[in-house]
Short mmCIF file of C-alpha atoms in Angstrom, two decimals:
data_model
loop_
_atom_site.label_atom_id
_atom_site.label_comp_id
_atom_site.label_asym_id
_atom_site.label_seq_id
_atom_site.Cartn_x
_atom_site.Cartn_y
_atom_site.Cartn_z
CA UNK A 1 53.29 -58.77 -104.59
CA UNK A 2 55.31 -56.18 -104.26
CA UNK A 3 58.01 -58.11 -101.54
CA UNK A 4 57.73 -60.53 -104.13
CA UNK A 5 58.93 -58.88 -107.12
CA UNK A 6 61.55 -56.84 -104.78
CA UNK A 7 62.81 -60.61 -103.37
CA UNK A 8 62.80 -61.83 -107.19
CA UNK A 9 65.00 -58.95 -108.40
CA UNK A 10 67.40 -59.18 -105.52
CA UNK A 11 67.70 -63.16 -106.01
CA UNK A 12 68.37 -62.12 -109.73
CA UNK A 13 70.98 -59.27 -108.58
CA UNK A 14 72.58 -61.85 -106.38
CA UNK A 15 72.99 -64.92 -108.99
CA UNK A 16 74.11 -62.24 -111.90
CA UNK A 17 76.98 -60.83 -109.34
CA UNK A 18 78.09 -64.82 -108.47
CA UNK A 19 77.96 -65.42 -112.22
CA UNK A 20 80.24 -62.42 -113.12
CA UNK A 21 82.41 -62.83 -110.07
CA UNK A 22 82.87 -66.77 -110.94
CA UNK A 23 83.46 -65.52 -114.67
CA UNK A 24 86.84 -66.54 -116.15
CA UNK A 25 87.79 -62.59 -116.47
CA UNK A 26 87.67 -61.94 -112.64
CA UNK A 27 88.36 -65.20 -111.70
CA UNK A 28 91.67 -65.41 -113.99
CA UNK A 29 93.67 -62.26 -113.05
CA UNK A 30 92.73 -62.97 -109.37
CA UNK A 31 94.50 -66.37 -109.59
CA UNK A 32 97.36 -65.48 -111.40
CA UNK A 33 97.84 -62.04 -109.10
CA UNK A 34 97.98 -64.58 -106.86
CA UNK A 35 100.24 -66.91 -107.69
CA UNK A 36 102.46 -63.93 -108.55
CA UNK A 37 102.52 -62.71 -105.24
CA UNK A 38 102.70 -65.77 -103.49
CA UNK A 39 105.98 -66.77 -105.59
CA UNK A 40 107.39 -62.82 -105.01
CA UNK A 41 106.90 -62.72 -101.48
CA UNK A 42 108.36 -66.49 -101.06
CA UNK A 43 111.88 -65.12 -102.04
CA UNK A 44 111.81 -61.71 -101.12
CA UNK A 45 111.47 -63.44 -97.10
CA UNK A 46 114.14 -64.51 -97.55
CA UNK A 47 116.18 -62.03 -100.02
CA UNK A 48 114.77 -58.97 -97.45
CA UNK A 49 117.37 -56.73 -98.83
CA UNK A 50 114.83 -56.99 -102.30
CA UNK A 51 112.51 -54.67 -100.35
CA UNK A 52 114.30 -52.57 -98.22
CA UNK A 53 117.61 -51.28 -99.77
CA UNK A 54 118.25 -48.38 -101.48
CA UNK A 55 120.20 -50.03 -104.07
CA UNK A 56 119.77 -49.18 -108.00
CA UNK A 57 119.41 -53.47 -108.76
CA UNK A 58 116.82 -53.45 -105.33
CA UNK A 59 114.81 -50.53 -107.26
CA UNK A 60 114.88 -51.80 -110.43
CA UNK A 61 113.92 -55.49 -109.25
CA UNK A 62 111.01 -54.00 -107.85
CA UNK A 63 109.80 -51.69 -110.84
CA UNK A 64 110.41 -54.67 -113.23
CA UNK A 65 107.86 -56.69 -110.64
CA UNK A 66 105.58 -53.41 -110.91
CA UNK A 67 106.21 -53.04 -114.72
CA UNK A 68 104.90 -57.05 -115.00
CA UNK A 69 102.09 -56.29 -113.24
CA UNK A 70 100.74 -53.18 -114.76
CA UNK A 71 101.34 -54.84 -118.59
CA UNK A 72 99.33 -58.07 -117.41
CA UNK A 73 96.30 -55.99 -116.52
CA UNK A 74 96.46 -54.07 -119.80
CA UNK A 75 96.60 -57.32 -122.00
CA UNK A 76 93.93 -59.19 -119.72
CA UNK A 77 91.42 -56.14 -119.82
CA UNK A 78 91.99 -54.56 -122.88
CA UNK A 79 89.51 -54.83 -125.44
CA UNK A 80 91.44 -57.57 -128.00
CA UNK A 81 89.76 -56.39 -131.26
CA UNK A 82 86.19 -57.33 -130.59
CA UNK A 83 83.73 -56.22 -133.89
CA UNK A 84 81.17 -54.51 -133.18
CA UNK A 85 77.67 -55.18 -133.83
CA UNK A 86 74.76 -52.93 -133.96
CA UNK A 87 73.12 -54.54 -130.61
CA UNK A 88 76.04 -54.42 -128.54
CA UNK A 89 77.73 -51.82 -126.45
CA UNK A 90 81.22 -50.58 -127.60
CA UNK A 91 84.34 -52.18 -125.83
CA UNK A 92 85.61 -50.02 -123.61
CA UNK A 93 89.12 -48.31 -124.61
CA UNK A 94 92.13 -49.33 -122.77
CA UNK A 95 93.28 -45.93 -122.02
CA UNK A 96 90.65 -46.23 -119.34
CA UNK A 97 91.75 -49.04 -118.14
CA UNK A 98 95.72 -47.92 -117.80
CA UNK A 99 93.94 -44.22 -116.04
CA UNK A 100 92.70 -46.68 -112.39
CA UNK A 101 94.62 -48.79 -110.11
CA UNK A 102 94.00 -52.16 -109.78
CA UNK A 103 91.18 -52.14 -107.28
CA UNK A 104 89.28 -49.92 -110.00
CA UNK A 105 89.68 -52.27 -112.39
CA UNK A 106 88.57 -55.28 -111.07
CA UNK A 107 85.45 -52.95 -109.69
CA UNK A 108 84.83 -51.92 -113.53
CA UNK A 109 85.18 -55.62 -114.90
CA UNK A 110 82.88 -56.86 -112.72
CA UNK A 111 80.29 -54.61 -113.60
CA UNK A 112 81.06 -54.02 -117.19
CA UNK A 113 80.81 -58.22 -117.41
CA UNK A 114 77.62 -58.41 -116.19
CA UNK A 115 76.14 -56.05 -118.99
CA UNK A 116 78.10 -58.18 -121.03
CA UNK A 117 76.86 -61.28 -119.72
CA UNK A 118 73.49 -60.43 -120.31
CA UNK A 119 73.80 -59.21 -123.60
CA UNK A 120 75.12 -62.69 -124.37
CA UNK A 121 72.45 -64.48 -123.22
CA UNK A 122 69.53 -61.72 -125.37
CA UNK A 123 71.78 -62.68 -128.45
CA UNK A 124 71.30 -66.55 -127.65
CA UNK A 125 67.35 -66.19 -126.82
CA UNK A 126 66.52 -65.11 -130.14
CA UNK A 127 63.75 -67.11 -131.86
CA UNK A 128 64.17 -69.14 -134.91
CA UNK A 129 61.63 -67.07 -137.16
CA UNK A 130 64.17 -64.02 -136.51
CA UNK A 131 67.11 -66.13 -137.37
CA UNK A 132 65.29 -67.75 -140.39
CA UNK A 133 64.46 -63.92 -141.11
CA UNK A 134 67.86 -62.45 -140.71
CA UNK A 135 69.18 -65.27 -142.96
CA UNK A 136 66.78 -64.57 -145.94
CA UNK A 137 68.24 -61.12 -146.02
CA UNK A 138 71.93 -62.07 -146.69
CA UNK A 139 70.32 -64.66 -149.14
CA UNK A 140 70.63 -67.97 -147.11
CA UNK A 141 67.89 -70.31 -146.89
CA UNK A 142 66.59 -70.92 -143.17
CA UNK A 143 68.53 -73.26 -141.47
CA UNK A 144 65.31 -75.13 -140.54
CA UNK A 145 64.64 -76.89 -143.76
CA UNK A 146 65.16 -80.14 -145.36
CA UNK A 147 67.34 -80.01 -148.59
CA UNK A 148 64.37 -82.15 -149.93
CA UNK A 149 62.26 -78.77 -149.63
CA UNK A 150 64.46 -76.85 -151.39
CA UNK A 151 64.48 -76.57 -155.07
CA UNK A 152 67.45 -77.59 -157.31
CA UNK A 153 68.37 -73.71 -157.14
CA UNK A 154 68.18 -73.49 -153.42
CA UNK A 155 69.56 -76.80 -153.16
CA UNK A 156 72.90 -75.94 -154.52
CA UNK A 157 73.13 -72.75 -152.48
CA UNK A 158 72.94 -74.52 -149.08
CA UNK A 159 76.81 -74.89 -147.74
CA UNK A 160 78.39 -78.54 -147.55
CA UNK A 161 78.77 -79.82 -143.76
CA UNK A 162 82.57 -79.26 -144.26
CA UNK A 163 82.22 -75.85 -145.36
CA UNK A 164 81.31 -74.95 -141.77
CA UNK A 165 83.74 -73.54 -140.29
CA UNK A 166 84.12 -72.97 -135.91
CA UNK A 167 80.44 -71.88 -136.50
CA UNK A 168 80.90 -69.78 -139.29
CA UNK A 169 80.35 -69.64 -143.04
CA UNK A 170 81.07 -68.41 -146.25
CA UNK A 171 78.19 -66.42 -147.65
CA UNK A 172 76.98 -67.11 -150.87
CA UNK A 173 77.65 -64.79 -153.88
CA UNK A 174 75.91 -61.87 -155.06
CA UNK A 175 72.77 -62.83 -157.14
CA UNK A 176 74.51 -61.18 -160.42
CA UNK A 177 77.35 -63.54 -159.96
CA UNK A 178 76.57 -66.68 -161.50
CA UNK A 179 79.23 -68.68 -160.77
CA UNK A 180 80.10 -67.26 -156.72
CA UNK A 181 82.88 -68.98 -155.22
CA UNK A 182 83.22 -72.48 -154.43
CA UNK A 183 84.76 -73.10 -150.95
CA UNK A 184 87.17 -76.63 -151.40
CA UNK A 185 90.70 -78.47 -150.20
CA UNK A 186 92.73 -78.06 -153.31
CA UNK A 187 91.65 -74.89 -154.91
CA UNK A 188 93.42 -73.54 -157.96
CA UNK A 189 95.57 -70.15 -157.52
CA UNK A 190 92.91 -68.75 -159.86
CA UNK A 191 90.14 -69.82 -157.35
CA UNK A 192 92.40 -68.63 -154.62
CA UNK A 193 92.40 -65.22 -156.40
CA UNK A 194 88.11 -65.21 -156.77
CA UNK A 195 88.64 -65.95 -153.34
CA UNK A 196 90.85 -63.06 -152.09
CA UNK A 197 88.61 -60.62 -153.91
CA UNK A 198 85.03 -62.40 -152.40
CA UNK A 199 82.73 -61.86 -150.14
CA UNK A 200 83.67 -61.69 -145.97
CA UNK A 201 82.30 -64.45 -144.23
CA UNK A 202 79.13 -64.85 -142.19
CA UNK A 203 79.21 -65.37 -138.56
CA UNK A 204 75.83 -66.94 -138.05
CA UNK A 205 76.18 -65.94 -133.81
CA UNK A 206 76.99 -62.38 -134.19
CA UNK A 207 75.03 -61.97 -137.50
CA UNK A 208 77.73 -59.75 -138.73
CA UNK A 209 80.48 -60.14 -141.76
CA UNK A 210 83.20 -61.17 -140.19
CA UNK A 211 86.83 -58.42 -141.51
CA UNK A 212 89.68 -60.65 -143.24
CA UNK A 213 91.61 -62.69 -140.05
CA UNK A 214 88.54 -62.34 -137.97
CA UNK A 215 87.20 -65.44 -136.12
CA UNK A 216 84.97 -65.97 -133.66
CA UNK A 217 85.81 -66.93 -129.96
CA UNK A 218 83.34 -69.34 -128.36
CA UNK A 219 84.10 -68.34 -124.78
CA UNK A 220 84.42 -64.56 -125.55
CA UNK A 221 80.96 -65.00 -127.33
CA UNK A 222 82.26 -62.45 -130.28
CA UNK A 223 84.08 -62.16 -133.09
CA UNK A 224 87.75 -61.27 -132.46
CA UNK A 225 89.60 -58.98 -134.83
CA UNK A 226 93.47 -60.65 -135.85
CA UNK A 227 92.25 -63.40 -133.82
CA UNK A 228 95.56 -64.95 -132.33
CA UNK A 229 94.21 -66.97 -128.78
CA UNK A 230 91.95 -67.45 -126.56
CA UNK A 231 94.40 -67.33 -123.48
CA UNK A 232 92.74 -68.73 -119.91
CA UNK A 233 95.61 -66.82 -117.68
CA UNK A 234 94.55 -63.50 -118.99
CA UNK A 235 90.38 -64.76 -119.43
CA UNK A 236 89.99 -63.26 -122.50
CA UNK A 237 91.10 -63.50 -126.12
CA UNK A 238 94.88 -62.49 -127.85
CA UNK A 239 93.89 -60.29 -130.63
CA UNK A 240 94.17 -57.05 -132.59
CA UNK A 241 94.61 -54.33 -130.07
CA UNK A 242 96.45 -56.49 -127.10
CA UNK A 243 98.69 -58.96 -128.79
CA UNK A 244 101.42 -56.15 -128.59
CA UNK A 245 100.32 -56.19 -124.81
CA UNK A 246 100.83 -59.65 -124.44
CA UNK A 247 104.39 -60.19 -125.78
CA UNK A 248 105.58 -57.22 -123.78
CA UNK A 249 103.83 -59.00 -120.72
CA UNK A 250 105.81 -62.80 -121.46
CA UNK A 251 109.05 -60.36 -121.99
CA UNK A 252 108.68 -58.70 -118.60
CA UNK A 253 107.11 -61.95 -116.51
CA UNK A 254 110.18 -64.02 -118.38
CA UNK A 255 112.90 -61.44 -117.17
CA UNK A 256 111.35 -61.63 -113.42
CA UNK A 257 111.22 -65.08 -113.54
CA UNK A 258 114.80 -65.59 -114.03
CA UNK A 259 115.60 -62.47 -111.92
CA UNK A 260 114.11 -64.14 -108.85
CA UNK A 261 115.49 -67.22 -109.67
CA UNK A 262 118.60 -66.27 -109.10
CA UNK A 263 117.91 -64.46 -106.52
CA UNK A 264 116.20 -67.34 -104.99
CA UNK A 265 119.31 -69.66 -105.19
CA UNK A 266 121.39 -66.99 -103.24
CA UNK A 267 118.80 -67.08 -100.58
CA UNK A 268 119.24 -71.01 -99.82
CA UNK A 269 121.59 -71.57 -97.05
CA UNK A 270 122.80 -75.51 -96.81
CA UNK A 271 122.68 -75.40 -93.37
CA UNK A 272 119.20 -74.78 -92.69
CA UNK A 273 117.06 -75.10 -96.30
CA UNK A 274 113.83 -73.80 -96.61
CA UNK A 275 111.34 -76.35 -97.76
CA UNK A 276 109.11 -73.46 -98.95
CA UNK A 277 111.82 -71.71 -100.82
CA UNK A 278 112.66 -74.86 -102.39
CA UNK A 279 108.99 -75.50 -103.72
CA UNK A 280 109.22 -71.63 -104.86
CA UNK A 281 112.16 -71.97 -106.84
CA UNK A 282 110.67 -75.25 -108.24
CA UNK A 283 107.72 -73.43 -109.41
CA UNK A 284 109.33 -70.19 -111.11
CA UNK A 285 111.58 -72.59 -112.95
CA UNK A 286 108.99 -74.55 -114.19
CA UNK A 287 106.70 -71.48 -115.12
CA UNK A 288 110.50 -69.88 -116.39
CA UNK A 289 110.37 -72.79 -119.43
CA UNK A 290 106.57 -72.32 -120.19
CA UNK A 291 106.75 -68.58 -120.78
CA UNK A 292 110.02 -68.91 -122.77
CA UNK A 293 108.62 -71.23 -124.84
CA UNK A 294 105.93 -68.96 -125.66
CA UNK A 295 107.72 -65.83 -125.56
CA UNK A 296 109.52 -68.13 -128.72
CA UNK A 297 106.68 -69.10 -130.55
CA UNK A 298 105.20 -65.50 -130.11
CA UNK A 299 108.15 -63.54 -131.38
CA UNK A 300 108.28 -65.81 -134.92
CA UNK A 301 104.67 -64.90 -134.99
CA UNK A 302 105.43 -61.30 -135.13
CA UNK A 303 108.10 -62.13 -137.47
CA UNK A 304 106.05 -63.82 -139.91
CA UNK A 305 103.00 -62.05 -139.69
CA UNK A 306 100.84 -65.12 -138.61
CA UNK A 307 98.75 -65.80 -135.33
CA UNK A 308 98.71 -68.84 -133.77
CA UNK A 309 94.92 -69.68 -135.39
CA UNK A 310 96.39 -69.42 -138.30
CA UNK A 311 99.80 -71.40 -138.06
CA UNK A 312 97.65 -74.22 -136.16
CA UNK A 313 95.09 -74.04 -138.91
CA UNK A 314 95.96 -73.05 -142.13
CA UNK A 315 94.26 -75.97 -144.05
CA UNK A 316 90.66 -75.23 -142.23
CA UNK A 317 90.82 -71.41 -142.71
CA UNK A 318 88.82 -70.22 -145.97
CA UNK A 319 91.09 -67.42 -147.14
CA UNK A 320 94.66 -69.79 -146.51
CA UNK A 321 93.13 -72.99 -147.47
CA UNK A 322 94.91 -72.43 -151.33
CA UNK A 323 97.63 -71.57 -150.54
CA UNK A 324 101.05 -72.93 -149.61
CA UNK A 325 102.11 -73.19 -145.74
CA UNK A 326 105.81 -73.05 -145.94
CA UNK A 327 105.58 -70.03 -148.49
CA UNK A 328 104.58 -67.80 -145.26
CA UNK A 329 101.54 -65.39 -144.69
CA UNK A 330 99.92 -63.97 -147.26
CA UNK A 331 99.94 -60.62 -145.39
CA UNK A 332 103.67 -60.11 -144.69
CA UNK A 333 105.59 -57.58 -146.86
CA UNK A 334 109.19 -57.29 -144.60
CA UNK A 335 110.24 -58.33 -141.33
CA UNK A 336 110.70 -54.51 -140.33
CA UNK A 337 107.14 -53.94 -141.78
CA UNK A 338 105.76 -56.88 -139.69
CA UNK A 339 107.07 -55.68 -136.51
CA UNK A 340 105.49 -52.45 -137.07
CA UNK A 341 102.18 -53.55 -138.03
CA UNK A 342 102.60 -55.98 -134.52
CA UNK A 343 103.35 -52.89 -133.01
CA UNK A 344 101.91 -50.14 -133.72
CA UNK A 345 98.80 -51.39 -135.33
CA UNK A 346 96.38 -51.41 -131.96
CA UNK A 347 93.52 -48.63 -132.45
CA UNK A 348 95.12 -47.25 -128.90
CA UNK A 349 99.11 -46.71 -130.51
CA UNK A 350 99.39 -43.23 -130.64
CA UNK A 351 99.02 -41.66 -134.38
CA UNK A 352 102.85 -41.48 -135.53
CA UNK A 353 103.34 -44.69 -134.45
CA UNK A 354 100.81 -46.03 -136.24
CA UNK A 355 101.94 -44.18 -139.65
CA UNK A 356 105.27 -46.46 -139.04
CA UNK A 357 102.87 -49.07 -140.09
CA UNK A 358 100.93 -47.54 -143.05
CA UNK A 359 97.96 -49.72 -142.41
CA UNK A 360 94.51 -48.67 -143.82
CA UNK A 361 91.60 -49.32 -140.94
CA UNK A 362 87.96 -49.23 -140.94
CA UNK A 363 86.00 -46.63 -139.56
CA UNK A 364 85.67 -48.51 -136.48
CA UNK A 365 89.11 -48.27 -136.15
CA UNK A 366 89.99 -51.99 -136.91
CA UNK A 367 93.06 -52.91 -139.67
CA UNK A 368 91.88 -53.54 -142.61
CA UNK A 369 94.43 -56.86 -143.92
CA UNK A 370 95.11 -57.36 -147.52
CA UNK A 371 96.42 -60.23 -149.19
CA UNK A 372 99.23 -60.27 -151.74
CA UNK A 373 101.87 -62.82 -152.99
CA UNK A 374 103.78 -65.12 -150.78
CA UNK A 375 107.18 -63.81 -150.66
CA UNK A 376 108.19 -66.90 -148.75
CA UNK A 377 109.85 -67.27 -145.10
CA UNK A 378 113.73 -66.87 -144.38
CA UNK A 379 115.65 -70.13 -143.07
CA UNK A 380 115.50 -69.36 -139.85
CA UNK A 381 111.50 -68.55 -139.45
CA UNK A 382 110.84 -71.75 -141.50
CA UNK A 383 112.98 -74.04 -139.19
CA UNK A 384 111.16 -72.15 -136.13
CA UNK A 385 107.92 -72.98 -138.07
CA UNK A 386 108.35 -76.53 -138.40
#
């Protein structure tokens, strides 16, 4: 019995380390680490003086390649804004993560996503009496029963079909408000107003209230503070505290691009070309447009105080749904004041940056978002809008 139990537990050690190392957060950095080096080492054979002289463009070509590489590891394993929830471990800071080398972090990742993994999975076993449970306490009928069962009171509470939202919901009103809020396309600005002042909505996965731009993230599992992306080259999710992260990381990996670029065509000599520097070249251009095009669509984001959830799905997103799209987002006050709150609004930014901002956050150290009046786009965000 006892070989038994020590065979089961190392068959279960051994299929939880496969699952974590086949995860998309190992598996991700390792393929684009890869890629990186592979296309870096392609022209620096033959652009040798990259690596060995002594020159200020040779050094600085080589701390911009450093400086790409560092910022992509803090984006892909900083936490993005996850909210916590009373049964699950807190995130770990990304001041940790910056602290280790790269070995180190992969090491921590790997275990730290196993933990997570099997949180995940005690979240998902629970039984429907404690989910029928948990939802009489917020004041939602189990999900279990017919509408036929329900009286005419209970009846009307239960949410439409369409009022589901990526598995989410809006909870009802407080039993001293008779009226509540009524979730529809087409809502008047004074229903838009009842709105902004409601309730946060339900995440029925987490069983948590979801802050104001929250959503949740099906492949993360959680529920993503300033939810922007779910990106699959970093393996985890563009939010909060490492969207700042993120644009720094397309700024840096679109200068290197066309740094080795051009470094790449001096390399080619007619005489004899290099089929594999050829191929290279082909590949950094191509990845050259893809990152400039989102480098683009990232910097009017941080103009305009959207995310990309929310510029791709304004009309299904309860708290935008009444309002107008080319009017702009709800929470932008200034383009200076935008940038800041992009900026400097991470829980990590050191404290006088974050004043630059003047953001209010929660005690777990998320930013608290309030809405206010459209004061409309400029010309030139509209027209990148559109």
């Amino acid at each position: 019995m006892a070989k038994a139990g020590a065979w089961s537990r190392l068959q279960g050690g051994c299929r939880a380390f496969t699952d974590t190392v086949c995860s998309e957060r190992v598996l991700s950095p390792v393929l684009v680490l890869l890629i990186h080096g592979l296309l870096v080492s392609d022209v620096m054979w033959y652009r040798p003086m990259l690596w060995q002289d002594t020159t200020t463009w040779a050094r600085g070509v080589r701390l911009l390649v450093m400086a790409t590489v560092v910022c992509y590891l803090r984006a892909s394993f900083t936490d993005p804004g996850f909210v916590k929830s009373p049964g699950l471990p807190p995130s770990p800071s990304a001041s940790m993560w910056s602290a280790r080398g790269c070995l180190l972090l992969c090491c921590a990742a790997a275990m730290s996503m196993a933990d997570w993994r099997s949180r995940s999975e005690e979240r998902q076993s629970l039984s429907e009496e404690q989910v029928a449970a948990q939802a009489a306490t917020v004041g939602r009928p189990a999900e279990g029963l017919e509408l036929a069962e329900l009286s005419p009171g209970a009846r009307a509470a239960v949410p439409a079909a369409g009022d589901l939202e990526q598995g989410v919901d809006k909870s009802p009103p407080a039993p001293g408000d008779a009226e509540g809020i009524q979730k529809r396309r087409g809502a008047t600005e004074e229903e838009a107003a009842e709105l902004l002042h409601g309730q946060p909505r339900w995440c029925k996965r987490c069983k948590l209230y979801q802050p104001m731009r929250a959503k949740h993230c099906h492949d993360c599992g959680r529920c993503v503070r300033t939810h922007d992306h779910h990106c699959p080259w970093i393996g985890s999710c563009v939010g909060e505290n490492n969207r700042v992260l993120f644009i720094w990381f397309l700024m840096l990996q679109c200068t290197e691009l066309g740094v080795f670029f051009l470094e790449g065509v001096q390399g080619i000599s007619i005489l004899e070309p290099s089929v594999a520097l050829l191929v290279g070249l082909l590949c950094i251009a191509m990845f050259f447009l893809m990152v400039s095009c989102l480098l683009c669509f990232h910097s009017f984001l941080l103009l305009a105080n959207l995310t990309t959830w929310e510029h791709v799905s304004w009309n299904r997103i309860t708290y935008l749904q009444a309002l107008q799209e080319d009017r702009g987002s709800p929470f932008s006050r200034s383009v200076a004041w935008n940038v800041a709150a992009y900026c400097c609004g991470a829980f990590w930014c050191p404290q006088p940056l974050r004043r630059l901002a003047s953001l209010r956050y929660a005690e777990d150290g998320g930013v608290i978002w309030e809405m206010s009046e459209q004061r409309g786009m400029c010309c030139l965000l509209r027209c990148c809008g559109e």
